[in-house]
Short mmCIF file of C-alpha atoms in Angstrom, two decimals:
data_model
loop_
_atom_site.label_atom_id
_atom_site.label_comp_id
_atom_site.label_asym_id
_atom_site.label_seq_id
_atom_site.Cartn_x
_atom_site.Cartn_y
_atom_site.Cartn_z
CA MET A 1 111.95 149.93 24.31
CA LYS A 2 110.58 147.08 26.02
CA THR A 3 108.69 149.43 28.47
CA ARG A 4 107.18 151.53 25.54
CA LEU A 5 105.87 148.32 24.09
CA GLY A 6 104.43 147.18 27.44
CA LEU A 7 102.69 150.44 27.69
CA PHE A 8 101.27 150.31 24.28
CA ALA A 9 100.25 146.66 24.88
CA LEU A 10 98.43 147.62 28.23
CA THR A 11 96.65 150.60 26.62
CA LEU A 12 95.44 148.38 23.69
CA ALA A 13 94.26 145.76 26.35
CA VAL A 14 92.20 148.30 28.20
CA ALA A 15 90.73 149.67 24.86
CA VAL A 16 89.74 146.08 23.85
CA LEU A 17 88.12 145.26 27.34
CA SER A 18 86.40 148.65 27.47
CA ALA A 19 84.91 148.15 24.16
CA SER A 20 83.66 144.62 25.16
CA VAL A 21 82.03 145.74 28.33
CA THR A 22 80.35 148.67 26.49
CA LYS A 23 78.81 146.34 23.93
CA ALA A 24 77.43 144.07 26.34
CA SER A 25 76.08 146.66 28.91
CA THR A 26 72.34 146.90 29.90
CA ILE A 27 70.66 150.30 30.49
CA THR A 28 67.96 150.46 33.02
CA ALA A 29 65.61 153.17 33.77
CA ASP A 30 63.37 153.94 36.85
CA PHE A 31 59.93 155.68 36.20
CA LYS A 32 57.46 157.34 38.39
CA PHE A 33 53.92 158.90 37.76
CA PHE A 34 52.80 161.73 39.99
CA ASP A 35 49.36 163.10 40.82
CA VAL A 36 50.69 166.41 41.80
CA SER A 37 53.37 165.42 44.38
CA ASP A 38 51.97 161.96 45.38
CA VAL A 39 53.36 158.80 43.49
CA VAL A 40 50.48 156.76 41.92
CA ALA A 41 52.82 154.01 40.39
CA SER A 42 56.28 153.35 39.71
CA GLY A 43 58.62 150.78 38.34
CA SER A 44 61.41 150.10 36.08
CA PHE A 45 62.50 148.71 32.66
CA SER A 46 65.96 147.40 31.21
CA TYR A 47 67.09 147.01 27.70
CA ASP A 48 70.41 146.43 25.77
CA SER A 49 72.43 149.34 24.86
CA SER A 50 72.48 148.52 21.19
CA LYS A 51 68.93 149.37 21.13
CA SER A 52 67.85 152.82 20.20
CA GLY A 53 64.73 154.71 19.28
CA LEU A 54 61.26 153.55 20.15
CA LEU A 55 61.20 150.47 22.43
CA ALA A 56 58.50 148.03 22.78
CA PHE A 57 57.92 145.13 25.14
CA GLY A 58 59.82 142.91 22.99
CA ASP A 59 62.85 145.01 23.23
CA LEU A 60 63.15 144.80 27.19
CA THR A 61 65.12 142.40 29.13
CA ALA A 62 63.29 143.43 32.28
CA PHE A 63 60.15 145.35 33.12
CA SER A 64 58.11 145.92 36.44
CA ILE A 65 55.28 148.37 37.50
CA SER A 66 53.79 148.54 41.02
CA GLY A 67 50.89 150.57 42.06
CA ALA A 68 50.79 153.20 44.86
CA GLY A 69 47.77 154.74 46.57
CA SER A 70 44.61 153.49 45.47
CA GLY A 71 46.31 151.15 43.03
CA ALA A 72 48.58 149.65 45.88
CA GLY A 73 48.84 145.96 45.74
CA ASN A 74 49.17 145.74 41.92
CA PHE A 75 52.57 144.41 40.50
CA TYR A 76 53.30 143.35 37.11
CA SER A 77 56.58 142.21 35.41
CA LEU A 78 57.82 141.39 31.92
CA ALA A 79 56.88 137.68 32.37
CA ASP A 80 53.08 138.66 32.48
CA MET A 81 53.29 140.07 28.91
CA ALA A 82 53.45 136.63 27.61
CA LYS A 83 50.22 135.47 29.23
CA PRO A 84 47.81 133.66 27.05
CA ASP A 85 44.85 135.78 28.15
CA THR A 86 46.43 139.07 27.30
CA LEU A 87 44.02 141.35 25.41
CA TYR A 88 46.12 144.40 24.79
CA SER A 89 49.75 145.13 25.04
CA TYR A 90 51.81 148.12 24.32
CA PHE A 91 54.85 149.63 25.59
CA GLY A 92 56.39 152.81 24.06
CA TYR A 93 59.57 154.57 25.16
CA ASN A 94 61.75 156.50 22.98
CA THR A 95 65.27 156.48 24.01
CA ILE A 96 66.30 159.66 22.20
CA SER A 97 63.48 161.88 23.53
CA ASN A 98 63.63 160.05 26.83
CA SER A 99 59.67 159.88 26.87
CA PHE A 100 56.74 157.56 26.70
CA VAL A 101 55.17 157.87 23.31
CA PRO A 102 51.37 157.47 22.83
CA THR A 103 49.72 155.47 20.25
CA VAL A 104 46.31 153.73 19.34
CA ILE A 105 46.24 150.08 20.09
CA ASP A 106 43.61 147.82 18.50
CA GLY A 107 41.98 144.93 20.63
CA PRO A 108 38.86 142.80 20.77
CA GLN A 109 36.77 145.57 21.99
CA GLY A 110 38.19 148.46 20.00
CA PRO A 111 41.06 150.79 19.80
CA LEU A 112 42.70 152.30 22.94
CA VAL A 113 45.11 155.09 23.49
CA ALA A 114 47.87 154.60 25.90
CA ILE A 115 51.48 155.19 26.49
CA PHE A 116 51.83 151.78 27.86
CA LEU A 117 49.26 149.12 29.00
CA ALA A 118 48.65 145.43 29.36
CA LEU A 119 45.12 144.23 29.99
CA PHE A 120 44.19 140.47 30.66
CA GLY A 121 40.87 138.93 30.49
CA THR A 122 38.39 136.89 28.50
CA VAL A 123 36.66 137.43 25.39
CA VAL A 124 32.89 136.34 24.48
CA PRO A 125 31.30 136.96 21.11
CA ASN A 126 27.89 138.32 21.03
CA ASN A 127 25.20 139.32 18.55
CA ASP A 128 25.33 143.19 19.48
CA PRO A 129 26.01 144.73 16.10
CA ALA A 130 27.62 147.67 17.85
CA ASN A 131 29.97 145.59 19.70
CA THR A 132 30.83 142.01 18.52
CA ASN A 133 32.67 141.05 21.85
CA THR A 134 31.91 141.10 25.45
CA VAL A 135 35.25 141.58 27.01
CA THR A 136 36.00 140.95 30.88
CA ILE A 137 39.21 142.58 32.04
CA ASN A 138 40.38 140.53 35.00
CA ALA A 139 43.85 142.08 35.67
CA GLY A 140 46.34 144.75 34.17
CA PHE A 141 47.22 148.21 33.90
CA GLN A 142 46.63 151.21 31.49
CA PHE A 143 48.13 154.70 31.29
CA ASP A 144 46.83 157.18 28.93
CA PRO A 145 48.98 159.96 27.43
CA LEU A 146 49.55 163.40 29.26
CA PRO A 147 47.28 166.28 28.30
CA THR A 148 50.15 167.93 26.78
CA GLN A 149 51.12 165.13 24.45
CA ALA A 150 49.94 164.69 20.79
CA ASP A 151 46.61 162.65 20.55
CA PRO A 152 47.25 159.90 18.13
CA SER A 153 43.59 159.08 17.77
CA GLY A 154 42.73 162.66 16.67
CA THR A 155 39.85 162.92 19.40
CA GLY A 156 41.73 165.15 21.79
CA ALA A 157 40.92 163.08 24.76
CA ASN A 158 44.30 162.57 26.16
CA ASP A 159 44.02 163.49 30.10
CA GLY A 160 46.46 161.56 32.05
CA LEU A 161 43.92 158.89 33.09
CA TYR A 162 45.10 155.62 34.33
CA ALA A 163 43.85 152.27 35.86
CA PHE A 164 44.88 149.24 37.74
CA TYR A 165 42.37 146.34 37.41
CA ASN A 166 43.29 143.74 40.06
CA PRO A 167 42.26 144.81 42.55
CA SER A 168 40.25 147.56 40.73
CA ASN A 169 40.83 151.08 41.69
CA CYS A 170 38.43 152.48 39.06
CA GLY A 171 35.22 150.78 39.73
CA PRO A 172 33.92 149.17 36.20
CA CYS A 173 36.20 151.67 34.29
CA GLN A 174 33.45 152.62 31.85
CA GLU A 175 33.44 156.22 32.08
CA ALA A 176 36.41 158.77 32.07
CA GLY A 177 35.33 159.91 35.56
CA ASP A 178 35.74 156.40 36.87
CA PHE A 179 39.73 156.42 36.48
CA PRO A 180 42.22 158.12 38.56
CA SER A 181 44.53 160.42 36.82
CA PHE A 182 48.25 161.43 36.73
CA ILE A 183 49.77 164.94 35.82
CA SER A 184 53.31 164.03 35.33
CA PHE A 185 55.93 161.25 34.98
CA SER A 186 59.61 160.95 35.27
CA VAL A 187 62.32 158.75 33.91
CA THR A 188 65.58 158.29 35.65
CA GLY A 189 68.61 156.33 34.19
CA ILE A 190 70.56 154.03 36.44
CA PRO A 191 74.26 152.86 35.61
CA GLU A 192 74.33 148.94 35.23
CA PRO A 193 77.23 146.99 36.76
CA SER A 194 78.64 146.46 33.45
CA THR A 195 78.78 150.30 32.92
CA TRP A 196 80.30 150.73 36.24
CA ALA A 197 83.04 148.02 35.47
CA MET A 198 83.64 149.87 32.24
CA MET A 199 84.38 153.31 33.98
CA LEU A 200 86.55 151.63 36.76
CA LEU A 201 88.52 149.84 34.17
CA GLY A 202 89.17 152.87 32.29
CA PHE A 203 90.20 154.63 35.33
CA PHE A 204 92.57 152.00 36.18
CA GLY A 205 94.08 151.86 32.58
CA LEU A 206 94.69 155.82 32.96
CA GLY A 207 96.34 155.38 36.21
CA LEU A 208 98.43 152.63 35.07
CA VAL A 209 99.53 154.50 31.99
CA ALA A 210 100.37 157.75 34.13
CA TYR A 211 102.38 155.55 36.53
CA ARG A 212 104.38 153.99 33.83
CA ARG A 213 105.05 157.28 32.31
CA LYS A 214 106.27 158.57 35.61
CA ALA A 215 108.46 155.53 36.03
CA MET A 216 109.85 155.92 32.55
CA THR A 217 110.77 159.68 33.33
CA VAL A 218 112.61 158.66 36.55
CA LEU A 219 114.60 156.02 34.63
CA GLU A 220 115.75 158.46 31.87
CA VAL A 221 116.81 161.10 34.41
CA ALA A 222 118.93 158.55 36.35
#
């Protein structure tokens, strides 16, 4: 009887610990953007496992992006998104469809379409009736939607363009032809230490339960 009570208590403890670890787990995902087979940018982002649906920068616990190729030397992290000179900022990732989601982001020089971006610079008002601000972008990054994604602006201009602005890899970035392009991206989930701990704890509990059952069988036969 004592052995069975001990077995029940052990099973309950394993279940409680597993639930606790699961609740506190963090999900991390690596992403890469490709121009054919060449990587043009890569990075990662992390968020609490309780989050679901469309994620924004405010939902992330960590974020980083590094440029490659013509954008090499560029690196940005989640801390950059809080800079006082931020002009545009958007991150859209759907945890259900496992894909970056495009949207239209309004800013000091009009709307931009992107799947994520962060642009930093200065704004100087002017008297041009067609454009009331002169915007100078000093740093940042912008990734347009893929050509295969729905265009939220309705212009049909999605073509996989991207840019890093410091150092610039696209000149003045005034025309579409100034921007490099990507044709695909991938997102890969990585188990966090808490997830590994949960799995190991589960395996340990199952092993211990099996051992106790074997010991009980031996005692009953004896």
